[in-house]
Coordinates of C-alpha atoms in Angstrom, one line a residue:
X1 CA -25.8 14.0 -75.5
X2 CA -28.9 15.1 -77.5
X3 CA -32.1 13.0 -77.2
X4 CA -31.6 12.2 -80.9
X5 CA -28.2 10.6 -80.4
X6 CA -29.4 9.0 -77.2
X7 CA -32.4 7.4 -79.0
X8 CA -30.0 5.9 -81.5
X9 CA -27.7 4.5 -78.9
X10 CA -30.3 3.0 -76.7
X11 CA -32.1 1.6 -79.7
X12 CA -28.9 -0.2 -80.8
X13 CA -28.4 -1.5 -77.2
X14 CA -32.1 -2.6 -77.0
X15 CA -31.6 -4.6 -80.2
X16 CA -28.5 -6.2 -78.7
X17 CA -30.4 -6.9 -75.5
X18 CA -33.2 -8.7 -77.4
X19 CA -30.6 -10.7 -79.4
X20 CA -29.0 -11.7 -76.0
X21 CA -32.4 -12.7 -74.8
X22 CA -32.9 -14.9 -77.8
X23 CA -29.4 -16.4 -77.2
X24 CA -30.4 -17.2 -73.7
X25 CA -33.7 -18.7 -74.8
X26 CA -32.0 -20.7 -77.5
X27 CA -29.6 -22.1 -75.0
X28 CA -32.5 -23.0 -72.7
X29 CA -34.4 -24.7 -75.6
X30 CA -31.3 -26.6 -76.8
X31 CA -30.2 -27.8 -73.3
X32 CA -33.6 -28.3 -71.6
X33 CA -36.3 -28.3 -74.3
X34 CA -39.9 -27.7 -73.3
X35 CA -40.0 -29.8 -70.1
X36 CA -40.8 -29.7 -66.4
X37 CA -37.4 -28.0 -65.8
X38 CA -38.1 -25.1 -68.1
X39 CA -41.7 -24.8 -66.8
X40 CA -40.3 -24.6 -63.2
X41 CA -37.7 -22.0 -64.1
X42 CA -40.2 -19.8 -65.9
X43 CA -42.7 -20.0 -63.1
X44 CA -39.9 -18.8 -60.7
X45 CA -38.8 -16.1 -63.0
X46 CA -42.3 -14.6 -62.8
X47 CA -41.5 -13.2 -59.4
X48 CA -38.5 -11.4 -60.8
X49 CA -40.5 -9.8 -63.6
X50 CA -43.0 -8.8 -60.9
X51 CA -40.3 -6.9 -59.0
X52 CA -38.9 -5.4 -62.2
X53 CA -42.3 -4.2 -63.2
X54 CA -42.9 -2.6 -59.8
X55 CA -39.7 -0.6 -59.9
X56 CA -39.3 0.1 -63.7
X57 CA -43.0 1.0 -64.1
X58 CA -44.7 1.6 -60.7
X59 CA -41.8 3.4 -59.0
X60 CA -40.6 5.3 -62.2
X61 CA -44.1 6.4 -63.2
X62 CA -44.4 8.3 -59.9
X63 CA -40.9 9.3 -59.2
X64 CA -39.9 10.8 -62.6
X65 CA -42.8 13.4 -62.9
X66 CA -42.6 14.3 -59.2
X67 CA -38.8 14.6 -59.2
X68 CA -38.9 16.8 -62.3
X69 CA -41.5 19.0 -60.8
X70 CA -40.0 19.4 -57.3
X71 CA -36.5 20.0 -58.6
X72 CA -37.7 23.1 -60.4
X73 CA -39.0 24.4 -57.1
X74 CA -36.2 23.4 -54.8
X75 CA -33.2 21.5 -56.3
X76 CA -31.2 20.7 -53.1
X77 CA -34.1 19.7 -51.0
X78 CA -35.4 17.5 -53.8
X79 CA -32.0 15.7 -54.0
X80 CA -32.2 14.9 -50.3
X81 CA -35.7 13.6 -50.7
X82 CA -34.5 11.4 -53.6
X83 CA -31.9 9.9 -51.4
X84 CA -34.4 9.1 -48.7
X85 CA -36.8 7.5 -51.2
X86 CA -34.0 5.3 -52.5
X87 CA -32.8 4.2 -49.1
X88 CA -36.2 3.4 -47.7
X89 CA -37.2 1.4 -50.9
X90 CA -34.0 -0.7 -50.6
X91 CA -34.7 -1.4 -47.0
X92 CA -38.2 -2.5 -47.7
X93 CA -37.0 -4.9 -50.4
X94 CA -34.4 -6.3 -47.9
X95 CA -37.4 -7.3 -45.7
X96 CA -39.2 -8.8 -48.8
X97 CA -36.0 -10.8 -49.6
X98 CA -35.7 -12.5 -46.3
X99 CA -39.5 -13.2 -46.0
X100 CA -39.6 -14.6 -49.6
X101 CA -36.7 -16.9 -49.2
X102 CA -38.1 -18.6 -46.1
X103 CA -41.7 -18.8 -47.3
X104 CA -41.1 -19.8 -51.0
X105 CA -41.7 -23.5 -50.3
X106 CA -45.2 -22.6 -49.1
X107 CA -46.5 -19.9 -51.5
X108 CA -45.0 -21.3 -54.7
X109 CA -47.0 -24.6 -54.5
X110 CA -50.0 -22.6 -53.4
X111 CA -49.9 -20.2 -56.4
X112 CA -49.3 -23.0 -58.9
X113 CA -51.3 -25.9 -57.6
X114 CA -51.2 -28.2 -60.6
X115 CA -47.4 -28.5 -60.9
X116 CA -45.7 -31.8 -61.3
X117 CA -43.4 -32.7 -58.4
X118 CA -40.3 -32.0 -60.5
X119 CA -41.6 -28.7 -61.7
X120 CA -42.4 -27.7 -58.1
X121 CA -39.0 -28.6 -56.9
X122 CA -37.3 -26.5 -59.6
X123 CA -39.7 -23.5 -59.1
X124 CA -39.2 -23.4 -55.4
X125 CA -35.4 -23.7 -55.6
X126 CA -35.0 -21.0 -58.2
X127 CA -37.5 -18.7 -56.5
X128 CA -35.3 -18.8 -53.4
X129 CA -32.2 -17.9 -55.4
X130 CA -34.0 -14.9 -56.8
X131 CA -35.3 -13.7 -53.5
X132 CA -31.7 -13.8 -52.0
X133 CA -30.8 -11.3 -54.8
X134 CA -34.0 -9.2 -54.5
X135 CA -32.3 -6.2 -53.0
X136 CA -29.9 -6.0 -55.9
X137 CA -32.6 -6.5 -58.5
X138 CA -34.7 -3.7 -56.9
X139 CA -31.7 -1.3 -56.6
X140 CA -30.9 -1.9 -60.2
X141 CA -34.4 -0.7 -61.2
X142 CA -34.3 2.3 -58.9
X143 CA -31.0 3.5 -60.3
X144 CA -32.6 3.4 -63.8
X145 CA -35.3 5.7 -62.6
X146 CA -32.8 8.2 -61.2
X147 CA -30.7 8.2 -64.4
X148 CA -33.8 8.7 -66.6
X149 CA -34.8 11.7 -64.4
X150 CA -31.4 13.2 -65.4
X151 CA -31.8 12.3 -69.1
X152 CA -29.2 9.6 -68.9
X153 CA -30.6 6.5 -70.7
X154 CA -27.7 4.4 -72.0
X155 CA -26.3 2.9 -68.8
X156 CA -29.6 1.4 -67.9
X157 CA -29.7 -0.4 -71.2
X158 CA -26.2 -1.7 -70.6
X159 CA -27.3 -3.0 -67.2
X160 CA -30.3 -4.9 -68.7
X161 CA -28.0 -6.3 -71.3
X162 CA -25.6 -7.7 -68.7
X163 CA -28.4 -9.4 -66.7
X164 CA -29.7 -11.1 -69.8
X165 CA -26.3 -11.9 -71.3
X166 CA -24.8 -13.3 -68.1
X167 CA -27.7 -15.7 -67.9
X168 CA -26.8 -17.1 -71.3
X169 CA -23.1 -17.2 -70.5
X170 CA -23.6 -19.0 -67.2
X171 CA -25.9 -21.5 -68.9
X172 CA -23.1 -22.3 -71.5
X173 CA -20.4 -22.6 -68.9
X174 CA -22.1 -24.1 -65.9
X175 CA -25.2 -26.0 -67.1
X176 CA -23.5 -29.3 -66.7
X177 CA -22.6 -28.4 -63.1
X178 CA -25.6 -26.3 -61.8
X179 CA -28.3 -27.4 -64.3
X180 CA -31.0 -25.0 -64.9
X181 CA -30.0 -23.0 -61.8
X182 CA -27.1 -21.7 -63.8
X183 CA -29.5 -19.3 -65.6
X184 CA -30.6 -17.8 -62.2
X185 CA -27.0 -17.4 -61.0
X186 CA -26.0 -15.7 -64.3
X187 CA -28.9 -13.3 -64.1
X188 CA -28.0 -12.3 -60.5
X189 CA -24.3 -11.8 -61.4
X190 CA -25.2 -9.6 -64.4
X191 CA -27.6 -7.6 -62.2
X192 CA -24.7 -6.8 -59.8
X193 CA -22.5 -5.7 -62.6
X194 CA -25.3 -3.5 -63.9
X195 CA -25.7 -1.8 -60.5
X196 CA -22.0 -0.9 -60.5
X197 CA -22.2 0.7 -64.0
X198 CA -25.4 2.6 -63.3
X199 CA -24.0 3.9 -59.9
X200 CA -20.9 5.1 -61.6
X201 CA -22.8 7.2 -64.2
X202 CA -25.2 8.5 -61.6
X203 CA -22.4 9.7 -59.3
X204 CA -20.6 11.2 -62.2
X205 CA -23.7 13.2 -63.1
X206 CA -23.4 15.0 -59.7
X207 CA -25.7 12.8 -57.6
X208 CA -24.5 12.5 -54.0
X209 CA -25.6 9.6 -51.9
X210 CA -26.6 10.3 -48.3
X211 CA -27.3 7.7 -45.6
X212 CA -30.7 9.0 -44.7
X213 CA -34.2 7.8 -44.6
X214 CA -35.8 11.2 -44.2
X215 CA -38.1 12.6 -46.9
X216 CA -39.6 16.1 -46.9
X217 CA -43.2 16.3 -45.9
X218 CA -44.5 17.6 -49.2
X219 CA -42.5 15.2 -51.3
X220 CA -43.4 12.2 -49.0
X221 CA -47.1 13.0 -49.1
X222 CA -47.2 13.4 -52.8
X223 CA -45.1 10.3 -53.4
X224 CA -47.2 8.1 -51.1
X225 CA -50.5 9.2 -52.5
X226 CA -49.4 8.3 -56.0
X227 CA -47.1 5.3 -55.4
X228 CA -49.6 2.9 -53.9
X229 CA -52.0 2.9 -56.9
X230 CA -49.0 3.0 -59.3
X231 CA -47.3 0.0 -57.7
X232 CA -50.6 -1.9 -57.8
X233 CA -51.2 -0.9 -61.4
X234 CA -47.7 -1.9 -62.4
X235 CA -48.1 -5.5 -61.2
X236 CA -51.5 -6.0 -62.8
X237 CA -49.9 -7.2 -66.0
X238 CA -47.6 -9.5 -64.1
X239 CA -50.5 -10.8 -62.0
X240 CA -52.3 -11.6 -65.2
X241 CA -49.2 -13.5 -66.4
X242 CA -49.1 -15.4 -63.2
X243 CA -52.8 -16.3 -63.6
X244 CA -52.1 -17.5 -67.2
X245 CA -49.1 -19.6 -66.1
X246 CA -51.1 -21.1 -63.3
X247 CA -53.8 -22.2 -65.7
X248 CA -51.2 -23.4 -68.2
X249 CA -49.4 -25.5 -65.7
X250 CA -52.5 -27.6 -65.4
X251 CA -52.9 -28.3 -69.2
X252 CA -50.0 -30.1 -70.9
X253 CA -46.3 -30.5 -70.2
X254 CA -44.4 -27.6 -71.8
X255 CA -47.5 -25.4 -72.0
X256 CA -45.8 -22.7 -69.8
X257 CA -42.8 -22.8 -72.0
X258 CA -44.8 -22.5 -75.2
X259 CA -46.7 -19.5 -73.9
X260 CA -43.4 -18.0 -72.6
X261 CA -41.5 -18.4 -75.9
X262 CA -44.4 -17.0 -77.9
X263 CA -44.8 -14.0 -75.6
X264 CA -41.1 -13.3 -75.8
X265 CA -41.3 -12.9 -79.5
X266 CA -44.4 -10.7 -79.2
X267 CA -42.8 -8.5 -76.6
X268 CA -39.7 -7.7 -78.5
X269 CA -41.0 -4.8 -80.5
X270 CA -42.6 -3.2 -77.4
X271 CA -39.6 -3.9 -75.2
X272 CA -37.4 -2.0 -77.7
X273 CA -39.9 0.7 -78.2
X274 CA -40.6 1.2 -74.4
X275 CA -36.9 1.4 -73.5
X276 CA -36.0 3.8 -76.3
X277 CA -38.5 6.1 -77.9
X278 CA -41.1 5.5 -75.2
X279 CA -38.7 6.4 -72.4
X280 CA -37.8 9.7 -74.0
X281 CA -41.5 10.5 -74.8
X282 CA -42.4 9.9 -71.2
X283 CA -39.7 12.4 -70.1
X284 CA -41.0 15.0 -72.6
X285 CA -44.6 14.5 -71.5
X286 CA -43.5 15.0 -67.9
X287 CA -41.8 18.2 -68.9
X288 CA -44.7 19.5 -71.0
X289 CA -47.6 18.9 -68.6
X290 CA -48.3 22.6 -68.3
X291 CA -48.3 23.2 -72.0
X292 CA -51.4 21.5 -73.4
X293 CA -50.8 21.9 -77.2
X294 CA -47.2 20.6 -76.9
X295 CA -48.4 17.8 -74.7
X296 CA -51.1 16.7 -77.2
X297 CA -48.7 16.9 -80.1
X298 CA -46.1 14.7 -78.2
X299 CA -48.8 12.3 -77.3
X300 CA -50.1 11.9 -80.8
X301 CA -46.5 11.5 -82.2
X302 CA -46.0 8.8 -79.6
X303 CA -49.1 6.9 -80.8
X304 CA -48.2 7.5 -84.4
X305 CA -44.7 6.1 -84.1
X306 CA -46.0 3.2 -82.1
X307 CA -48.8 2.2 -84.5
X308 CA -46.9 2.7 -87.8
X309 CA -43.9 0.6 -86.6
X310 CA -45.7 -2.1 -84.6
X311 CA -48.6 -2.8 -86.9
X312 CA -46.4 -4.1 -89.8
X313 CA -44.4 -6.2 -87.3
X314 CA -47.6 -7.9 -86.0
X315 CA -48.8 -8.6 -89.6
X316 CA -45.3 -9.8 -90.5
X317 CA -45.2 -12.3 -87.6
X318 CA -48.6 -13.6 -88.7
X319 CA -47.0 -14.8 -91.9
X320 CA -43.4 -15.6 -90.9
X321 CA -43.8 -16.2 -87.2
X322 CA -43.3 -20.0 -87.5
X323 CA -40.0 -19.5 -89.4
X324 CA -38.8 -17.0 -86.8
X325 CA -39.7 -19.4 -83.9
X326 CA -38.0 -22.3 -85.7
X327 CA -34.8 -20.3 -86.2
X328 CA -34.7 -19.2 -82.5
X329 CA -35.7 -22.3 -80.7
X330 CA -35.7 -25.4 -82.9
X331 CA -32.5 -27.2 -81.9
X332 CA -31.3 -29.7 -79.4
X333 CA -34.2 -30.8 -77.1
X334 CA -36.7 -28.3 -78.7
X335 CA -38.4 -30.2 -81.6
X336 CA -40.4 -29.1 -84.7
X337 CA -43.6 -30.2 -82.8
X338 CA -42.6 -27.7 -80.0
X339 CA -42.2 -25.0 -82.6
X340 CA -45.7 -25.6 -84.0
X341 CA -47.2 -25.6 -80.5
X342 CA -45.5 -22.3 -79.8
X343 CA -46.6 -20.8 -83.1
X344 CA -50.2 -21.6 -82.2
X345 CA -49.9 -19.5 -79.0
X346 CA -48.1 -16.8 -81.0
X347 CA -51.1 -16.4 -83.4
X348 CA -53.4 -15.4 -80.5
X349 CA -50.8 -13.1 -78.9
X350 CA -50.1 -11.0 -82.0
X351 CA -52.7 -8.3 -81.4
X352 CA -50.9 -7.4 -78.2
X353 CA -48.0 -6.1 -80.2
X354 CA -50.1 -3.1 -81.3
X355 CA -52.4 -2.8 -78.3
X356 CA -49.5 -2.8 -75.8
X357 CA -47.5 -0.3 -77.8
X358 CA -50.3 2.2 -77.9
X359 CA -51.2 1.5 -74.2
X360 CA -47.6 2.4 -73.2
X361 CA -48.0 5.9 -74.5
X362 CA -51.6 6.3 -73.2
X363 CA -50.6 5.1 -69.7
X364 CA -47.5 7.3 -69.6
X365 CA -49.5 10.4 -70.5
X366 CA -51.9 9.7 -67.7
X367 CA -49.0 9.2 -65.2
X368 CA -47.5 12.5 -66.4
X369 CA -50.8 14.1 -65.6
X370 CA -50.9 12.6 -62.1
X371 CA -53.9 10.3 -63.0
X372 CA -52.3 7.3 -61.3
X373 CA -55.5 6.3 -59.4
X374 CA -57.5 6.3 -62.7
X375 CA -55.0 4.1 -64.4
X376 CA -55.2 1.7 -61.5
X377 CA -59.0 1.6 -61.4
X378 CA -59.0 0.7 -65.1
X379 CA -56.2 -1.9 -65.0
X380 CA -57.3 -3.7 -61.9
X381 CA -60.5 -4.8 -63.7
X382 CA -58.4 -6.6 -66.2
X383 CA -57.5 -9.2 -63.6
X384 CA -61.1 -10.2 -63.1
X385 CA -61.7 -10.2 -66.9
X386 CA -58.6 -12.3 -67.5
X387 CA -59.6 -14.9 -64.8
X388 CA -63.1 -15.2 -66.1
X389 CA -61.9 -15.7 -69.7
X390 CA -59.4 -18.3 -68.7
X391 CA -62.0 -20.2 -66.7
X392 CA -64.4 -20.2 -69.6
X393 CA -62.0 -21.1 -72.3
X394 CA -59.0 -23.1 -71.1
X395 CA -60.7 -26.5 -70.4
X396 CA -62.1 -26.6 -74.0
X397 CA -59.4 -24.9 -76.0
X398 CA -56.2 -25.5 -73.9
X399 CA -53.2 -23.2 -73.5
X400 CA -53.9 -21.2 -76.8
X401 CA -57.0 -19.8 -75.1
X402 CA -54.8 -18.1 -72.5
X403 CA -53.0 -16.2 -75.2
X404 CA -56.4 -15.2 -76.7
X405 CA -57.6 -14.0 -73.3
X406 CA -54.5 -11.8 -72.9
X407 CA -55.1 -10.1 -76.3
X408 CA -58.8 -9.4 -75.4
X409 CA -57.8 -8.0 -72.0
X410 CA -55.2 -5.8 -73.7
X411 CA -57.8 -4.5 -76.1
X412 CA -60.2 -3.7 -73.3
X413 CA -57.4 -1.9 -71.3
X414 CA -56.5 0.3 -74.4
X415 CA -60.0 1.2 -75.3
X416 CA -61.0 2.4 -71.9
X417 CA -57.8 4.3 -71.4
X418 CA -58.1 6.1 -74.7
X419 CA -61.6 7.2 -73.8
X420 CA -60.3 8.7 -70.5
X421 CA -57.4 10.5 -72.1
X422 CA -59.3 12.0 -75.1
X423 CA -61.9 13.5 -72.8
X424 CA -59.3 16.0 -71.7
X425 CA -58.1 16.8 -75.2
X426 CA -59.3 19.1 -77.9
X427 CA -62.0 17.3 -80.0
X428 CA -60.0 17.3 -83.2
X429 CA -57.3 15.2 -81.6
X430 CA -59.3 12.0 -81.6
X431 CA -60.1 12.5 -85.3
X432 CA -56.3 12.7 -86.0
X433 CA -55.9 9.3 -84.3
X434 CA -58.6 7.5 -86.4
X435 CA -57.3 9.0 -89.6
X436 CA -53.9 7.7 -88.8
X437 CA -55.2 4.2 -88.0
X438 CA -57.3 3.8 -91.1
X439 CA -54.6 5.0 -93.5
X440 CA -52.0 2.6 -92.1
X441 CA -54.2 -0.5 -92.4
X442 CA -54.1 -0.9 -96.2
X443 CA -50.3 -0.8 -96.5
X444 CA -49.9 -3.3 -93.6
X445 CA -52.5 -5.7 -95.1
X446 CA -51.0 -5.5 -98.6
X447 CA -47.5 -6.1 -97.1
X448 CA -48.8 -9.2 -95.3
X449 CA -50.4 -10.6 -98.5
X450 CA -47.2 -10.0 -100.5
X451 CA -45.0 -11.8 -97.9
X452 CA -47.5 -14.7 -97.5
X453 CA -47.8 -15.1 -101.3
X454 CA -44.0 -15.3 -101.8
X455 CA -43.7 -17.6 -98.8
X456 CA -45.9 -20.1 -100.6
X457 CA -43.7 -20.4 -103.6
X458 CA -42.1 -23.8 -103.7
X459 CA -38.4 -22.8 -103.8
X460 CA -38.9 -20.3 -100.9
X461 CA -40.9 -22.6 -98.7
X462 CA -38.3 -25.3 -98.9
X463 CA -35.4 -23.1 -97.7
X464 CA -33.9 -23.0 -94.2
X465 CA -35.9 -20.7 -91.9
X466 CA -33.2 -18.1 -91.6
X467 CA -32.9 -17.8 -95.4
X468 CA -36.7 -17.5 -95.7
X469 CA -36.6 -14.7 -93.3
X470 CA -33.8 -13.0 -95.1
X471 CA -35.9 -13.0 -98.3
X472 CA -39.4 -12.3 -96.9
X473 CA -38.6 -9.6 -94.3
X474 CA -36.9 -7.1 -96.7
X475 CA -39.7 -7.6 -99.2
X476 CA -42.2 -6.7 -96.5
X477 CA -40.3 -3.6 -95.4
X478 CA -40.2 -2.3 -99.0
X479 CA -43.8 -3.0 -99.8
X480 CA -45.0 -1.4 -96.5
X481 CA -42.8 1.7 -96.9
X482 CA -43.9 2.3 -100.5
X483 CA -47.6 1.9 -99.8
X484 CA -47.4 3.9 -96.6
X485 CA -46.0 6.8 -98.5
X486 CA -48.9 6.5 -100.9
X487 CA -51.7 6.2 -98.4
X488 CA -50.3 8.2 -95.5
X489 CA -47.6 10.5 -96.7
X490 CA -47.6 12.8 -93.6
X491 CA -46.9 9.9 -91.3
X492 CA -44.3 8.4 -93.6
X493 CA -42.5 11.7 -93.8
X494 CA -42.5 12.1 -90.0
X495 CA -41.1 8.6 -89.6
X496 CA -38.5 9.3 -92.3
X497 CA -37.6 12.6 -90.6
X498 CA -37.1 10.8 -87.3
X499 CA -34.5 8.6 -88.9
X500 CA -32.8 11.3 -91.0
X501 CA -32.9 14.4 -88.8
X502 CA -29.5 15.2 -87.4
X503 CA -30.5 18.0 -85.1
X504 CA -31.1 17.5 -81.4
X505 CA -34.7 16.6 -80.4

């Protein structure tokens, strides 16, 4: 399958995945609202996102470029090394699984010291459930990396979809029996199904599993040198999230849920982008590392696609975000007051849509170049900055300050990373970036003004939230597309060509 067709398929699956995520969150909101139960579940789920980040980002960022490079030199030996890496990683997570299960009752209260007794009870219990399944969760992420190295992208999306969808299905079927634990059981069940699907496609591609823990000296040395800073870097974002949730748990009841629900909406565009176009661009960057001009062109196209698609989404959510949140969450135990509290957090999260989208391409380019240690040195400083901002702001401004701090940290991370990358590029490349940014700002701003203006009209403002979105979103798309063609025709044509082109990428 060509990369063009693959991109279409995984984009469709990513959209279905996000819709499934909203289904799950809507069920959580309807059945449990924004309470101590949901706060406890979300705190426990933080540990799973930590593991997923370590594998999907930390492991993959090192394994993919190294695997592609070594396979060109010695294909059979590289396959044996890949087996060894997989087996050793699974064994390590087996140890983590046992240790985490028995120590959860100690480290969960230590990490989130201001929890209510009920929140603590739920957080500890669900954390133990997730740690029992830690090997399966880690293996699921490892298989994704192996498939991506073979240019097989679709099964991984199906696997992610099953984990999310089963959480929603189990909540519908078993919430009355298992309570909020049903979400965790569903996630684990879907993860196991995902492993079976990914393993099937990996074996069909010619991969042969071997029961070995041996890894060649050259491959092992290169992997270890890069994996340690990469893993540490991959969890920096999750550590910042844990820090934010820790501060939020000490503010008001439901604050963790408000931040979580707002961040889920903010993360949708980047999640779709990272798992579709971004994954393919990383593969291409890894393959073009020795061809500077092609590498620079691919890098710029990645930034351009990211900025031109994510900027209007951020502006659009600024003006219709409350309607979107109302439609997704506002039912059952989740009230209109909860929606307004979530929208307040959303406003301060919005810049992250653009910053994180650009950062994804910048970081991937640095990983492809083997600059793992540099990425880590930059990203680790974000933890200190995040903690300081939280301490300075949260007591006076409450949980919205945590969202603001996240956006500021994201801006810092992107700025420093861009400086590092462009030092190694031709000088005219940075000028291309700034021309692209300035030309896209006017269409996005005009689109936001048009959507906001129509949204204030009496007959529109009084409609149900979904109907408002059905009117305002198409208007925004049309206005942005028309003005982008006027102010930045080259970028518009490249985006249009990406959609219309039928030849393989």
